[in-house]
Amino acid sequence: MSGPIRLALIGMGKIAHDQHVPAIAADADIVLTATVSRNGEGVAGVAHFRDIDDLIASGLEIDAVALCTPPQVRRAIAARAIAQGWHVFLEKPPGATLAEVAQLSAAADAAGISLFASWHSRYAPGVEPARAFLADAEIRSVTVTWREDIRVWHPGQGWILEAGGFGVFDPGINALSIVTRILPRPFFITDAELDFPSNCAAPIAARLRFADDLGLAISADFDFRQEGPQSWDIVVETDRGTLTLHDGGARLVLPDGSEPSHSAALHGEYSGLYRRFAEIVHARTSDVDIAPLRHVADAFLRGERLTVEPFIE
Ligand code: NAP
């Protein structure tokens, strides 16, 4: 590809406007060529289409799409894009099921295009320094606390508590994307409890326990009903003291009290994602790590399902 990557942004909701549009505007290697949304607003000066079929019919030259729709509808749009020979950037989670992501991955390989299963939290500034610190530490325990107020952060997003919307795993999978990146060994779920409101098809809270081959205990507390102070924290006890990642990975505190990274939540994550996407498009490779999604699927397989009071937004 000679010039910049001509990209269409699909699903013009919160994350598309808040993060994708500014990150693309700041990236000289990517140009926003079209937006696609049934009801959402486009971007001034950029061609806007109602759905991917209208975009295809327009004949506009596109190299890549970034899909910012809810997970339930992402596979079908991604499959249409791959069939056009367009590179595909998937918002997290990369799909509503493991099988559909495997199928998209195979289709992308067969078409010779790049598929990117993005995990924005892995691009938080504290994550790579935490990984480096933990690479040669003896890890004794990991405690994840991801408690946020669904009414504050997801107003009007009814899809989250519908089947395939992930419920509290919509934010929780961000924590799992970090933990799977910073820990030096793979781990697996041992037991879990998932709280389903009596009127919802997805969990509003979950408590998970994991272990690895060496018996490391990892626990996670995800809750969408948190009012007051919000928590997106990962605490790792090691033989060298306590490492803490706060604010979804934006702020890292090492055992000696130093803070190698301290920035606002989400700051720089999407520019990092688009740098990575451009890199794999130019290299004609894909980047599809399903480990965080697999842990969520395992929580549904292994967890006990509890019914709790109905959720009314
Ligand atoms: P959102 O505000 O509800 O936006 C989703 C957009 O997708 C909507 O504007 C909608 O546009 C489109 N859409 C909805 N239902 C659709 C359907 N059935 N078919 C086709 N398009 C549909 O959600 P969001 O917060 O941006 O989240 C979208 C994705 O980004 C999720 O996977 C989420 O996990 C991820 N994400 C969100 C955040 C965040 O802070 N909100 C952060 C990181 C990642 P139209 O109705 O106009 O087509």
mmCIF file with all atom_site columns, C-alpha atoms in Angstrom, residues 144-150 153-154 167-169 171-172 195 203-207 220-227 229-232 308-309:
data_model
loop_
_atom_site.group_PDB
_atom_site.id
_atom_site.type_symbol
_atom_site.label_atom_id
_atom_site.label_alt_id
_atom_site.label_comp_id
_atom_site.label_asym_id
_atom_site.label_entity_id
_atom_site.label_seq_id
_atom_site.pdbx_PDB_ins_code
_atom_site.Cartn_x
_atom_site.Cartn_y
_atom_site.Cartn_z
_atom_site.occupancy
_atom_site.B_iso_or_equiv
_atom_site.pdbx_formal_charge
_atom_site.auth_seq_id
_atom_site.auth_comp_id
_atom_site.auth_asym_id
_atom_site.auth_atom_id
_atom_site.pdbx_PDB_model_num
ATOM 1  C CA . VAL A 1 144 ? -8.407  -7.552  40.428 1.00 0.00 ? 144 VAL A CA 1
ATOM 2  C CA . THR A 1 145 ? -11.125 -5.076  41.427 1.00 0.00 ? 145 THR A CA 1
ATOM 3  C CA . TRP A 1 146 ? -13.146 -3.669  38.522 1.00 0.00 ? 146 TRP A CA 1
ATOM 4  C CA . ARG A 1 147 ? -16.200 -1.927  39.936 1.00 0.00 ? 147 ARG A CA 1
ATOM 5  C CA . GLU A 1 148 ? -17.956 0.778   37.955 1.00 0.00 ? 148 GLU A CA 1
ATOM 6  C CA . ASP A 1 149 ? -21.401 2.356   37.752 1.00 0.00 ? 149 ASP A CA 1
ATOM 7  C CA . ILE A 1 150 ? -23.186 1.157   34.620 1.00 0.00 ? 150 ILE A CA 1
ATOM 8  C CA . TRP A 1 153 ? -20.493 4.865   32.012 1.00 0.00 ? 153 TRP A CA 1
ATOM 9  C CA . HIS A 1 154 ? -23.032 3.124   29.765 1.00 0.00 ? 154 HIS A CA 1
ATOM 10 C CA . GLY A 1 167 ? -22.756 -7.601  30.931 1.00 0.00 ? 167 GLY A CA 1
ATOM 11 C CA . VAL A 1 168 ? -20.097 -6.751  33.508 1.00 0.00 ? 168 VAL A CA 1
ATOM 12 C CA . PHE A 1 169 ? -17.543 -8.590  31.377 1.00 0.00 ? 169 PHE A CA 1
ATOM 13 C CA . PRO A 1 171 ? -15.415 -3.715  31.258 1.00 0.00 ? 171 PRO A CA 1
ATOM 14 C CA . GLY A 1 172 ? -14.140 -6.863  33.013 1.00 0.00 ? 172 GLY A CA 1
ATOM 15 C CA . ASP A 1 195 ? -25.001 -12.452 39.234 1.00 0.00 ? 195 ASP A CA 1
ATOM 16 C CA . PRO A 1 203 ? -24.442 -10.724 34.369 1.00 0.00 ? 203 PRO A CA 1
ATOM 17 C CA . ILE A 1 204 ? -24.255 -7.469  36.294 1.00 0.00 ? 204 ILE A CA 1
ATOM 18 C CA . ALA A 1 205 ? -21.505 -8.727  38.620 1.00 0.00 ? 205 ALA A CA 1
ATOM 19 C CA . ALA A 1 206 ? -19.052 -11.621 38.769 1.00 0.00 ? 206 ALA A CA 1
ATOM 20 C CA . ARG A 1 207 ? -16.522 -13.031 41.193 1.00 0.00 ? 207 ARG A CA 1
ATOM 21 C CA . ALA A 1 220 ? -11.324 -10.885 40.252 1.00 0.00 ? 220 ALA A CA 1
ATOM 22 C CA . ASP A 1 221 ? -14.293 -8.884  41.503 1.00 0.00 ? 221 ASP A CA 1
ATOM 23 C CA . PHE A 1 222 ? -16.302 -7.278  38.683 1.00 0.00 ? 222 PHE A CA 1
ATOM 24 C CA . ASP A 1 223 ? -19.351 -5.198  39.562 1.00 0.00 ? 223 ASP A CA 1
ATOM 25 C CA . PHE A 1 224 ? -21.481 -2.837  37.483 1.00 0.00 ? 224 PHE A CA 1
ATOM 26 C CA . ARG A 1 225 ? -23.442 -1.561  40.519 1.00 0.00 ? 225 ARG A CA 1
ATOM 27 C CA . GLN A 1 226 ? -20.652 0.489   42.066 1.00 0.00 ? 226 GLN A CA 1
ATOM 28 C CA . GLU A 1 227 ? -21.755 3.926   43.180 1.00 0.00 ? 227 GLU A CA 1
ATOM 29 C CA . PRO A 1 229 ? -15.603 5.849   44.056 1.00 0.00 ? 229 PRO A CA 1
ATOM 30 C CA . GLN A 1 230 ? -14.921 3.660   41.032 1.00 0.00 ? 230 GLN A CA 1
ATOM 31 C CA . SER A 1 231 ? -12.170 1.010   40.895 1.00 0.00 ? 231 SER A CA 1
ATOM 32 C CA . TRP A 1 232 ? -10.178 -0.349  37.989 1.00 0.00 ? 232 TRP A CA 1
ATOM 33 C CA . VAL A 1 308 ? -30.304 -11.052 41.778 1.00 0.00 ? 308 VAL A CA 1
ATOM 34 C CA . GLU A 1 309 ? -32.727 -8.118  41.878 1.00 0.00 ? 309 GLU A CA 1
#
